PDB file of C-alpha atoms in Angstrom:
ATOM      1  CA  MET E   1       0.135  -0.109   0.145  1.00 50.00           C
ATOM      2  CA  GLY E   2       1.144   3.526  -0.599  1.00 48.00           C
ATOM      3  CA  ALA E   3       1.226   6.650   1.777  1.00 49.00           C
ATOM      4  CA  PRO E   4      -1.947   8.626   1.117  1.00 51.00           C
ATOM      5  CA  LYS E   5      -1.298  11.294   3.474  1.00 62.00           C
ATOM      6  CA  GLN E   6       2.249  12.130   2.277  1.00 80.00           C
ATOM      7  CA  ARG E   7       2.092  15.146  -0.018  1.00 87.00           C
ATOM      8  CA  TRP E   8       2.905  14.524  -3.729  1.00 89.00           C
ATOM      9  CA  THR E   9       6.031  15.730  -5.034  1.00 90.00           C
ATOM     10  CA  SER E  10       6.408  17.784  -8.436  1.00 89.00           C
ATOM     11  CA  GLU E  11       8.300  14.716  -9.750  1.00 89.00           C
ATOM     12  CA  GLU E  12       5.700  12.227  -8.787  1.00 88.00           C
ATOM     13  CA  GLU E  13       2.955  14.464 -10.482  1.00 88.00           C
ATOM     14  CA  ALA E  14       5.021  14.650 -13.515  1.00 89.00           C
ATOM     15  CA  ALA E  15       5.545  10.940 -13.614  1.00 88.00           C
ATOM     16  CA  LEU E  16       1.865  10.336 -12.994  1.00 88.00           C
ATOM     17  CA  LYS E  17       0.931  12.762 -15.965  1.00 89.00           C
ATOM     18  CA  ALA E  18       3.547  11.195 -18.179  1.00 89.00           C
ATOM     19  CA  GLY E  19       2.222   7.742 -17.209  1.00 88.00           C
ATOM     20  CA  VAL E  20      -1.595   8.700 -18.141  1.00 88.00           C
ATOM     21  CA  ALA E  21      -0.156  10.184 -21.480  1.00 88.00           C
ATOM     22  CA  LYS E  22       1.514   6.847 -22.277  1.00 88.00           C
ATOM     23  CA  HIS E  23      -0.882   4.440 -21.136  1.00 87.00           C
ATOM     24  CA  GLY E  24      -4.172   6.282 -20.976  1.00 86.00           C
ATOM     25  CA  PRO E  25      -6.448   7.061 -17.487  1.00 85.00           C
ATOM     26  CA  GLY E  26      -7.493   4.100 -15.567  1.00 85.00           C
ATOM     27  CA  LYS E  27      -4.350   1.914 -16.380  1.00 86.00           C
ATOM     28  CA  TRP E  28      -2.921   2.707 -12.815  1.00 89.00           C
ATOM     29  CA  ARG E  29      -1.258  -0.672 -12.126  1.00 88.00           C
ATOM     30  CA  THR E  30       0.162  -0.676 -15.742  1.00 89.00           C
ATOM     31  CA  ILE E  31       1.712   2.570 -14.856  1.00 89.00           C
ATOM     32  CA  LEU E  32       3.070   1.338 -11.570  1.00 90.00           C
ATOM     33  CA  ARG E  33       4.527  -1.503 -13.307  1.00 89.00           C
ATOM     34  CA  ASP E  34       6.181   0.619 -15.945  1.00 89.00           C
ATOM     35  CA  THR E  35       9.996   0.838 -15.395  1.00 88.00           C
ATOM     36  CA  ASP E  36       9.818   4.535 -16.614  1.00 86.00           C
ATOM     37  CA  PHE E  37       7.735   5.573 -13.548  1.00 87.00           C
ATOM     38  CA  SER E  38       7.841   2.574 -10.961  1.00 88.00           C
ATOM     39  CA  ALA E  39      10.976   4.322  -9.156  1.00 88.00           C
ATOM     40  CA  VAL E  40       9.475   7.704  -8.801  1.00 88.00           C
ATOM     41  CA  LEU E  41       6.031   6.340  -7.886  1.00 88.00           C
ATOM     42  CA  ARG E  42       7.285   3.434  -5.755  1.00 86.00           C
ATOM     43  CA  LEU E  43       5.574   4.996  -2.484  1.00 87.00           C
ATOM     44  CA  ARG E  44       2.184   5.132  -4.399  1.00 89.00           C
ATOM     45  CA  SER E  45      -0.836   2.727  -4.741  1.00 88.00           C
ATOM     46  CA  ASN E  46      -3.069   2.529  -7.684  1.00 84.00           C
ATOM     47  CA  VAL E  47      -5.735   4.190  -5.512  1.00 88.00           C
ATOM     48  CA  ASP E  48      -3.291   6.980  -4.784  1.00 87.00           C
ATOM     49  CA  LEU E  49      -2.617   7.386  -8.580  1.00 86.00           C
ATOM     50  CA  LYS E  50      -6.505   7.397  -9.328  1.00 88.00           C
ATOM     51  CA  ASP E  51      -7.201  10.065  -6.728  1.00 87.00           C
ATOM     52  CA  LYS E  52      -4.436  12.383  -7.559  1.00 86.00           C
ATOM     53  CA  TRP E  53      -5.502  12.128 -11.249  1.00 86.00           C
ATOM     54  CA  ARG E  54      -9.122  13.330 -10.441  1.00 86.00           C
ATOM     55  CA  ASN E  55      -7.623  16.076  -8.621  1.00 84.00           C
ATOM     56  CA  LEU E  56      -5.584  17.132 -11.054  1.00 82.00           C
ATOM     57  CA  SER E  57      -8.038  16.968 -13.871  1.00 76.00           C
ATOM     58  CA  VAL E  58     -10.274  19.137 -11.782  1.00 70.00           C
ATOM     59  CA  THR E  59      -7.793  21.678 -11.339  1.00 65.00           C
ATOM     60  CA  ALA E  60      -6.879  21.634 -14.939  1.00 59.00           C
ATOM     61  CA  GLY E  61     -10.203  21.718 -16.853  1.00 52.00           C
ATOM     62  CA  GLY E  62     -12.635  22.612 -14.142  1.00 48.00           C
ATOM     63  CA  TYR E  63     -14.537  19.580 -14.847  1.00 48.00           C
ATOM     64  CA  GLY E  64     -13.578  16.332 -12.880  1.00 48.00           C
ATOM     65  CA  SER E  65     -12.680  13.061 -14.696  1.00 44.00           C
ATOM     66  CA  ARG E  66     -14.695  10.989 -12.251  1.00 49.00           C
ATOM     67  CA  GLU E  67     -17.942  12.627 -13.461  1.00 53.00           C
ATOM     68  CA  LYS E  68     -16.802  12.366 -17.201  1.00 50.00           C
ATOM     69  CA  ALA E  69     -16.211   8.683 -16.404  1.00 49.00           C
ATOM     70  CA  ARG E  70     -19.458   8.215 -14.757  1.00 56.00           C
ATOM     71  CA  MET E  71     -21.376   9.555 -17.402  1.00 54.00           C
ATOM     72  CA  ALA E  72     -19.466   7.524 -19.899  1.00 50.00           C
ATOM     73  CA  LEU E  73     -20.050   4.614 -18.066  1.00 52.00           C
ATOM     74  CA  LYS E  74     -23.901   5.349 -17.972  1.00 53.00           C
ATOM     75  CA  GLN E  75     -23.852   5.672 -21.897  1.00 52.00           C
ATOM     76  CA  GLY E  76     -22.000   2.122 -22.022  1.00 49.00           C
ATOM     77  CA  LYS E  77     -18.709   3.465 -23.029  1.00 44.00           C
ATOM     78  CA  ARG E  78     -15.295   3.682 -21.706  1.00 47.00           C
ATOM     79  CA  VAL E  79     -13.295   6.761 -21.048  1.00 44.00           C
ATOM     80  CA  PRO E  80     -11.198   7.208 -24.237  1.00 46.00           C
ATOM     81  CA  LYS E  81      -7.321   7.399 -23.712  1.00 47.00           C
ATOM     82  CA  VAL E  82      -5.529  10.860 -23.943  1.00 46.00           C
ATOM     83  CA  ASN E  83      -3.088   9.180 -26.499  1.00 49.00           C
ATOM     84  CA  THR E  84      -3.423   5.745 -27.980  1.00 45.00           C
ATOM     85  CA  GLU E  85       0.318   5.644 -29.337  1.00 49.00           C
ATOM     86  CA  PRO E  86       3.268   4.985 -26.837  1.00 48.00           C
ATOM     87  CA  MET E  87       5.242   8.024 -25.957  1.00 51.00           C
ATOM     88  CA  ASP E  88       8.993   7.890 -25.169  1.00 52.00           C
ATOM     89  CA  VAL E  89       9.633   9.649 -21.833  1.00 48.00           C
ATOM     90  CA  ASP E  90      12.902  11.081 -21.075  1.00 52.00           C
ATOM     91  CA  ALA E  91      13.388  11.495 -17.182  1.00 48.00           C
ATOM     92  CA  ASP E  92      15.330  14.915 -17.922  1.00 51.00           C
ATOM     93  CA  ASN E  93      12.377  16.161 -19.546  1.00 51.00           C
ATOM     94  CA  LEU E  94       9.638  15.309 -17.050  1.00 46.00           C
ATOM     95  CA  ASP E  95       8.905  19.142 -16.543  1.00 50.00           C
ATOM     96  CA  ASN E  96       8.016  19.408 -19.969  1.00 49.00           C
ATOM     97  CA  VAL E  97       5.830  16.474 -19.935  1.00 45.00           C
ATOM     98  CA  HIS E  98       4.138  18.110 -17.050  1.00 47.00           C
ATOM     99  CA  ASP E  99       3.340  21.298 -18.825  1.00 48.00           C
ATOM    100  CA  THR E 100       2.268  19.446 -21.880  1.00 45.00           C
ATOM    101  CA  VAL E 101      -0.426  17.538 -20.002  1.00 45.00           C
ATOM    102  CA  ILE E 102      -1.742  20.153 -17.841  1.00 45.00           C
ATOM    103  CA  ASP E 103      -2.651  22.298 -20.787  1.00 45.00           C
ATOM    104  CA  ALA E 104      -4.620  19.335 -22.338  1.00 45.00           C
ATOM    105  CA  LYS E 105      -8.323  20.355 -22.731  1.00 45.00           C
ATOM    106  CA  PRO E 106     -10.908  18.157 -20.862  1.00 45.00           C
ATOM    107  CA  LEU E 107     -13.200  15.944 -22.698  1.00 42.00           C
ATOM    108  CA  ALA E 108     -16.617  17.602 -23.256  1.00 43.00           C
ATOM    109  CA  VAL E 109     -19.373  15.436 -22.128  1.00 43.00           C
ATOM    110  CA  VAL E 110     -22.958  17.042 -22.639  1.00 43.00           C
ATOM    111  CA  VAL E 111     -25.724  15.231 -20.506  1.00 44.00           C
ATOM    112  CA  GLU E 112     -29.373  16.412 -21.412  1.00 46.00           C
ATOM    113  CA  PRO E 113     -31.585  16.659 -18.305  1.00 44.00           C
ATOM    114  CA  SER E 114     -33.683  13.903 -19.672  1.00 45.00           C
ATOM    115  CA  GLN E 115     -30.808  11.684 -19.655  1.00 47.00           C
ATOM    116  CA  ARG E 116     -29.888  12.528 -16.078  1.00 45.00           C
ATOM    117  CA  GLU E 117     -33.224  11.387 -14.957  1.00 44.00           C
ATOM    118  CA  CYS E 118     -32.973   7.896 -16.400  1.00 47.00           C
ATOM    119  CA  SER E 119     -29.290   7.443 -15.791  1.00 47.00           C
ATOM    120  CA  SER E 120     -29.858   6.484 -12.263  1.00 46.00           C
ATOM    121  CA  GLU E 121     -32.052   3.409 -13.194  1.00 47.00           C
ATOM    122  CA  LYS E 122     -29.724   2.395 -15.994  1.00 48.00           C
ATOM    123  CA  SER E 123     -26.958   2.385 -13.432  1.00 53.00           C
ATOM    124  CA  VAL E 124     -28.630  -0.036 -10.971  1.00 50.00           C
ATOM    125  CA  ALA E 125     -29.033  -2.573 -13.997  1.00 53.00           C
ATOM    126  CA  ARG E 126     -25.293  -1.784 -15.171  1.00 78.00           C
ATOM    127  CA  LEU E 127     -23.849  -3.179 -11.865  1.00 81.00           C
ATOM    128  CA  ASP E 128     -25.100  -6.458 -12.714  1.00 83.00           C
ATOM    129  CA  ASP E 129     -23.524  -6.369 -16.101  1.00 86.00           C
ATOM    130  CA  LEU E 130     -20.102  -4.896 -14.706  1.00 88.00           C
ATOM    131  CA  ILE E 131     -19.885  -7.820 -12.222  1.00 90.00           C
ATOM    132  CA  LEU E 132     -20.707 -10.612 -14.989  1.00 90.00           C
ATOM    133  CA  GLU E 133     -18.114  -8.583 -17.014  1.00 90.00           C
ATOM    134  CA  ALA E 134     -15.332  -8.717 -14.617  1.00 89.00           C
ATOM    135  CA  ILE E 135     -15.659 -12.442 -13.828  1.00 92.00           C
ATOM    136  CA  LYS E 136     -15.746 -13.256 -17.672  1.00 90.00           C
ATOM    137  CA  LYS E 137     -12.795 -10.929 -18.438  1.00 90.00           C
ATOM    138  CA  LEU E 138     -10.655 -12.350 -15.246  1.00 90.00           C
ATOM    139  CA  LYS E 139     -10.971 -16.025 -16.488  1.00 87.00           C
ATOM    140  CA  GLU E 140     -10.036 -17.581 -13.296  1.00 88.00           C
ATOM    141  CA  SER E 141     -10.740 -21.467 -13.529  1.00 85.00           C
ATOM    142  CA  SER E 142     -11.927 -21.746  -9.703  1.00 87.00           C
ATOM    143  CA  GLY E 143     -13.937 -18.485  -9.862  1.00 90.00           C
ATOM    144  CA  SER E 144     -12.989 -14.771  -8.989  1.00 92.00           C
ATOM    145  CA  ASN E 145     -13.055 -13.486  -5.409  1.00 92.00           C
ATOM    146  CA  LYS E 146     -14.488 -10.143  -4.312  1.00 88.00           C
ATOM    147  CA  THR E 147     -11.237  -8.579  -4.245  1.00 90.00           C
ATOM    148  CA  ALA E 148     -10.331  -9.144  -7.980  1.00 89.00           C
ATOM    149  CA  ILE E 149     -13.961  -8.269  -9.127  1.00 91.00           C
ATOM    150  CA  ALA E 150     -13.802  -5.011  -7.384  1.00 88.00           C
ATOM    151  CA  SER E 151     -10.232  -4.336  -8.641  1.00 88.00           C
ATOM    152  CA  TYR E 152     -11.204  -4.763 -12.069  1.00 88.00           C
ATOM    153  CA  ILE E 153     -14.341  -2.485 -12.029  1.00 87.00           C
ATOM    154  CA  GLU E 154     -12.342   0.104 -10.115  1.00 84.00           C
ATOM    155  CA  GLU E 155      -9.506   0.023 -12.693  1.00 85.00           C
ATOM    156  CA  GLN E 156     -12.044   0.078 -15.793  1.00 84.00           C
ATOM    157  CA  TYR E 157     -14.435   2.442 -14.301  1.00 80.00           C
ATOM    158  CA  TRP E 158     -15.421   5.106 -11.517  1.00 73.00           C
ATOM    159  CA  PRO E 159     -17.526   3.391  -8.972  1.00 74.00           C
ATOM    160  CA  PRO E 160     -19.403   5.436  -6.236  1.00 73.00           C
ATOM    161  CA  ALA E 161     -17.850   5.824  -3.121  1.00 70.00           C
ATOM    162  CA  ASP E 162     -19.781   3.365  -1.219  1.00 75.00           C
ATOM    163  CA  PHE E 163     -19.084   0.750  -4.054  1.00 78.00           C
ATOM    164  CA  GLN E 164     -17.570  -2.005  -1.686  1.00 80.00           C
ATOM    165  CA  ARG E 165     -21.023  -2.162   0.297  1.00 83.00           C
ATOM    166  CA  LEU E 166     -23.036  -2.141  -2.736  1.00 85.00           C
ATOM    167  CA  LEU E 167     -20.815  -5.016  -4.401  1.00 87.00           C
ATOM    168  CA  SER E 168     -21.316  -7.155  -1.266  1.00 87.00           C
ATOM    169  CA  THR E 169     -25.086  -6.990  -1.779  1.00 87.00           C
ATOM    170  CA  LYS E 170     -25.318  -7.268  -5.437  1.00 86.00           C
ATOM    171  CA  LEU E 171     -23.065 -10.436  -5.348  1.00 90.00           C
ATOM    172  CA  LYS E 172     -25.366 -12.053  -2.625  1.00 87.00           C
ATOM    173  CA  ALA E 173     -28.249 -11.115  -4.844  1.00 87.00           C
ATOM    174  CA  LEU E 174     -26.615 -12.667  -7.873  1.00 87.00           C
ATOM    175  CA  VAL E 175     -26.069 -16.045  -6.059  1.00 88.00           C
ATOM    176  CA  ALA E 176     -29.481 -16.002  -4.539  1.00 88.00           C
ATOM    177  CA  THR E 177     -31.031 -15.700  -8.186  1.00 86.00           C
ATOM    178  CA  GLY E 178     -28.925 -18.203  -9.604  1.00 85.00           C
ATOM    179  CA  LYS E 179     -26.758 -16.102 -11.810  1.00 86.00           C
ATOM    180  CA  LEU E 180     -23.788 -16.795  -9.898  1.00 89.00           C
ATOM    181  CA  MET E 181     -22.168 -19.810  -8.132  1.00 89.00           C
ATOM    182  CA  LYS E 182     -20.236 -19.234  -4.927  1.00 89.00           C
ATOM    183  CA  SER E 183     -17.646 -21.747  -3.672  1.00 87.00           C
ATOM    184  CA  ASN E 184     -14.674 -20.971  -1.202  1.00 87.00           C
ATOM    185  CA  GLN E 185     -15.465 -17.027  -1.198  1.00 88.00           C
ATOM    186  CA  LYS E 186     -15.041 -17.232  -5.167  1.00 91.00           C
ATOM    187  CA  TYR E 187     -17.723 -16.562  -7.695  1.00 92.00           C
ATOM    188  CA  ARG E 188     -18.392 -18.116 -10.918  1.00 89.00           C
ATOM    189  CA  ILE E 189     -20.971 -17.519 -13.515  1.00 90.00           C
ATOM    190  CA  ALA E 190     -23.640 -20.264 -13.174  1.00 85.00           C
ATOM    191  CA  PRO E 191     -24.486 -22.570 -16.271  1.00 80.00           C
ATOM    192  CA  SER E 192     -27.380 -21.182 -18.351  1.00 63.00           C
ATOM    193  CA  SER E 193     -30.836 -22.405 -17.232  1.00 40.00           C
ATOM    194  CA  VAL E 194     -33.818 -23.092 -19.263  1.00 35.00           C
ATOM    195  CA  SER E 195     -36.086 -20.016 -18.892  1.00 40.00           C
ATOM    196  CA  LEU E 196     -39.342 -18.876 -20.157  1.00 36.00           C
ATOM    197  CA  GLY E 197     -40.817 -15.514 -20.229  1.00 40.00           C
ATOM    198  CA  GLY E 198     -37.957 -14.405 -17.965  1.00 41.00           C
ATOM    199  CA  ARG E 199     -38.753 -16.949 -15.170  1.00 41.00           C
ATOM    200  CA  SER E 200     -36.876 -20.446 -14.459  1.00 42.00           C
ATOM    201  CA  THR E 201     -39.108 -23.385 -15.067  1.00 40.00           C
ATOM    202  CA  LYS E 202     -38.874 -26.271 -12.705  1.00 44.00           C
ATOM    203  CA  VAL E 203     -39.547 -29.884 -13.525  1.00 42.00           C
ATOM    204  CA  HIS E 204     -40.405 -31.778 -10.565  1.00 44.00           C
ATOM    205  CA  SER E 205     -39.899 -35.636 -10.557  1.00 42.00           C
ATOM    206  CA  THR E 206     -39.877 -38.589  -8.291  1.00 42.00           C
ATOM    207  CA  GLU E 207     -36.544 -40.035  -7.019  1.00 42.00           C
ATOM    208  CA  ASP E 208     -36.269 -42.355 -10.088  1.00 42.00           C
ATOM    209  CA  GLY E 209     -36.447 -39.349 -12.244  1.00 44.00           C
ATOM    210  CA  LYS E 210     -39.134 -40.714 -14.703  1.00 42.00           C
ATOM    211  CA  GLN E 211     -42.476 -39.577 -13.448  1.00 45.00           C
ATOM    212  CA  ASN E 212     -43.485 -35.774 -13.081  1.00 50.00           C
ATOM    213  CA  ILE E 213     -45.717 -34.982 -10.251  1.00 49.00           C
ATOM    214  CA  CYS E 214     -48.723 -32.681 -10.438  1.00 53.00           C
ATOM    215  CA  ILE E 215     -50.078 -31.111  -7.121  1.00 53.00           C
ATOM    216  CA  ARG E 216     -53.599 -31.347  -6.993  1.00 58.00           C
ATOM    217  CA  GLN E 217     -55.949 -28.744  -5.567  1.00 61.00           C
ATOM    218  CA  LEU E 218     -58.665 -30.944  -3.791  1.00 62.00           C
ATOM    219  CA  THR E 219     -62.056 -29.554  -2.746  1.00 73.00           C
ATOM    220  CA  ARG E 220     -63.748 -31.309   0.363  1.00 71.00           C
ATOM    221  CA  PRO E 221     -66.016 -33.518  -1.786  1.00 73.00           C
ATOM    222  CA  GLN E 222     -63.152 -34.899  -3.344  1.00 72.00           C
ATOM    223  CA  VAL E 223     -61.065 -35.458  -0.266  1.00 70.00           C
ATOM    224  CA  ASP E 224     -63.999 -37.387   1.233  1.00 71.00           C
ATOM    225  CA  ALA E 225     -64.215 -39.498  -1.702  1.00 74.00           C
ATOM    226  CA  GLU E 226     -60.306 -40.245  -1.606  1.00 73.00           C
ATOM    227  CA  LEU E 227     -60.533 -41.209   2.089  1.00 73.00           C
ATOM    228  CA  ASP E 228     -63.666 -43.523   1.312  1.00 72.00           C
ATOM    229  CA  MET E 229     -61.634 -44.998  -1.606  1.00 74.00           C
ATOM    230  CA  MET E 230     -58.751 -45.810   0.755  1.00 72.00           C
ATOM    231  CA  THR E 231     -60.797 -47.719   3.258  1.00 76.00           C
ATOM    232  CA  HIS E 232     -61.458 -50.212   0.323  1.00 75.00           C
ATOM    233  CA  MET E 233     -57.628 -50.543  -0.709  1.00 77.00           C
ATOM    234  CA  ASN E 234     -55.587 -53.496  -0.385  1.00 80.00           C
ATOM    235  CA  LYS E 235     -52.196 -53.128   1.180  1.00 76.00           C
ATOM    236  CA  GLU E 236     -50.248 -52.911  -2.285  1.00 78.00           C
ATOM    237  CA  GLU E 237     -52.945 -50.001  -3.337  1.00 77.00           C
ATOM    238  CA  ALA E 238     -52.526 -48.338  -0.044  1.00 76.00           C
ATOM    239  CA  ALA E 239     -48.726 -48.200  -0.032  1.00 78.00           C
ATOM    240  CA  ALA E 240     -48.878 -46.985  -3.891  1.00 77.00           C
ATOM    241  CA  PHE E 241     -51.291 -44.224  -2.691  1.00 75.00           C
ATOM    242  CA  ALA E 242     -49.295 -43.254   0.303  1.00 78.00           C
ATOM    243  CA  ALA E 243     -45.846 -43.116  -1.796  1.00 77.00           C
ATOM    244  CA  LYS E 244     -47.621 -40.670  -4.167  1.00 76.00           C
ATOM    245  CA  ALA E 245     -49.066 -38.475  -1.273  1.00 76.00           C
ATOM    246  CA  VAL E 246     -45.557 -38.312   0.115  1.00 76.00           C
ATOM    247  CA  ALA E 247     -44.092 -37.297  -3.100  1.00 75.00           C
ATOM    248  CA  GLU E 248     -46.602 -34.558  -3.847  1.00 75.00           C
ATOM    249  CA  ALA E 249     -46.096 -33.290  -0.306  1.00 75.00           C
ATOM    250  CA  GLU E 250     -42.262 -33.031  -0.876  1.00 75.00           C
ATOM    251  CA  VAL E 251     -42.946 -31.264  -4.210  1.00 75.00           C
ATOM    252  CA  ALA E 252     -45.220 -28.887  -2.350  1.00 75.00           C
ATOM    253  CA  ASN E 253     -42.436 -28.247   0.169  1.00 74.00           C
ATOM    254  CA  ALA E 254     -39.695 -27.816  -2.451  1.00 74.00           C
ATOM    255  CA  GLU E 255     -41.979 -25.224  -4.251  1.00 76.00           C
ATOM    256  CA  ALA E 256     -42.513 -23.370  -0.805  1.00 76.00           C
ATOM    257  CA  GLU E 257     -38.731 -23.280  -0.372  1.00 77.00           C
ATOM    258  CA  GLU E 258     -37.973 -21.995  -3.887  1.00 76.00           C
ATOM    259  CA  ALA E 259     -40.732 -19.291  -3.404  1.00 76.00           C
ATOM    260  CA  ALA E 260     -39.076 -18.210  -0.167  1.00 76.00           C
ATOM    261  CA  ARG E 261     -35.517 -17.964  -1.916  1.00 78.00           C
ATOM    262  CA  ALA E 262     -37.048 -15.982  -4.640  1.00 77.00           C
ATOM    263  CA  ALA E 263     -38.517 -13.652  -2.117  1.00 76.00           C
ATOM    264  CA  GLU E 264     -35.248 -13.176  -0.396  1.00 77.00           C
ATOM    265  CA  ALA E 265     -33.518 -12.522  -3.819  1.00 77.00           C
ATOM    266  CA  ALA E 266     -36.185  -9.901  -4.768  1.00 76.00           C
ATOM    267  CA  GLU E 267     -35.629  -8.221  -1.415  1.00 78.00           C
ATOM    268  CA  ALA E 268     -32.066  -8.268  -1.911  1.00 79.00           C
ATOM    269  CA  GLU E 269     -32.249  -6.937  -5.294  1.00 78.00           C
ATOM    270  CA  ALA E 270     -34.350  -4.132  -3.939  1.00 78.00           C
ATOM    271  CA  GLU E 271     -31.935  -3.335  -1.272  1.00 79.00           C
ATOM    272  CA  ALA E 272     -29.188  -3.101  -3.772  1.00 79.00           C
ATOM    273  CA  ALA E 273     -31.123  -1.043  -6.146  1.00 78.00           C
ATOM    274  CA  LYS E 274     -32.136   1.423  -3.513  1.00 80.00           C
ATOM    275  CA  ALA E 275     -28.461   1.785  -2.116  1.00 80.00           C
ATOM    276  CA  PHE E 276     -27.161   2.350  -5.675  1.00 82.00           C
ATOM    277  CA  LEU E 277     -29.927   4.940  -6.597  1.00 80.00           C
ATOM    278  CA  ASP E 278     -29.274   6.874  -3.129  1.00 81.00           C
ATOM    279  CA  ALA E 279     -25.280   6.850  -4.110  1.00 81.00           C
ATOM    280  CA  VAL E 280     -26.023   8.112  -7.477  1.00 80.00           C
ATOM    281  CA  MET E 281     -28.489  10.796  -6.147  1.00 82.00           C
ATOM    282  CA  LEU E 282     -26.098  11.852  -3.429  1.00 82.00           C
ATOM    283  CA  THR E 283     -23.306  12.431  -6.186  1.00 81.00           C
ATOM    284  CA  VAL E 284     -25.427  14.557  -8.228  1.00 79.00           C
ATOM    285  CA  GLN E 285     -26.490  16.731  -5.288  1.00 79.00           C
ATOM    286  CA  ASN E 286     -22.957  17.114  -4.201  1.00 80.00           C
ATOM    287  CA  LYS E 287     -22.217  18.170  -7.704  1.00 75.00           C
ATOM    288  CA  ASN E 288     -24.959  20.609  -8.154  1.00 78.00           C
ATOM    289  CA  ALA E 289     -23.882  22.083  -4.600  1.00 76.00           C
ATOM    290  CA  ALA E 290     -20.312  22.465  -5.709  1.00 74.00           C
ATOM    291  CA  SER E 291     -21.439  24.068  -9.001  1.00 73.00           C
ATOM    292  CA  ALA E 292     -23.704  26.674  -6.952  1.00 75.00           C
ATOM    293  CA  ILE E 293     -20.862  27.344  -4.798  1.00 77.00           C
ATOM    294  CA  LEU E 294     -18.406  28.044  -7.813  1.00 72.00           C
ATOM    295  CA  ARG E 295     -20.929  30.404  -9.417  1.00 73.00           C
ATOM    296  CA  ALA E 296     -21.410  32.101  -6.192  1.00 74.00           C
ATOM    297  CA  CYS E 297     -17.572  32.865  -6.140  1.00 68.00           C
TER     298      CYS E 297
END
């Protein structure tokens, strides 16, 4: 880990800006591994680089890179790199690189009011996609743990401040709904299940797997008729009838448990959606308050 409370030196700032110019914003670990900058930035972590770059972008252009990245994320796009071609950096000319990067114009992103109103709903659904994308891209045979998933999303996108709490809630919801499988604190994408109209279809069968069982809703006269029929059964018929009744009871119990799990999953989804929406709304309110203060000055 780095030393977040230590003041940044001019050499570290210059190395950070040169690294962004070479690899693009968001590639913090790549910059730290680059031999051109690793010596200067040895006391810094990828989180330190991300926070410092956000502050530098606000100072340079008056429009934070976090907000630009968040709006680009809502539109389903990634933040473009400043320069797609590698750039040779001379350690003796880092001051010139500092001047070059600081004068770069910020990316202009225009968000209409109507887009801003619906963006929070898109972000809630988007978090599911980001988690699944992270697991697919990491390609770990035994599954990816929460830390690896969070690191991938933080490197590629700009999540909200309480992202870790939202991620935990969303992972539990995805496991409860059957989209993810959890084993030894690692998550894997569950095999595709047969679905119809957005709901998974369940086929209930007896233990031998050959006979489907349908639960019957009996009226009082039907119950009386079956009880009367049971009094005239021999031992074999009574045993078969009892086995069928037990199987129907087991199916009913399984369906009740499935309904309870679905209700818990829906509740978890709702909590995650509300928490993410609250985070988005708080970010928008803070941005509006900051803009009002700047206009007042």
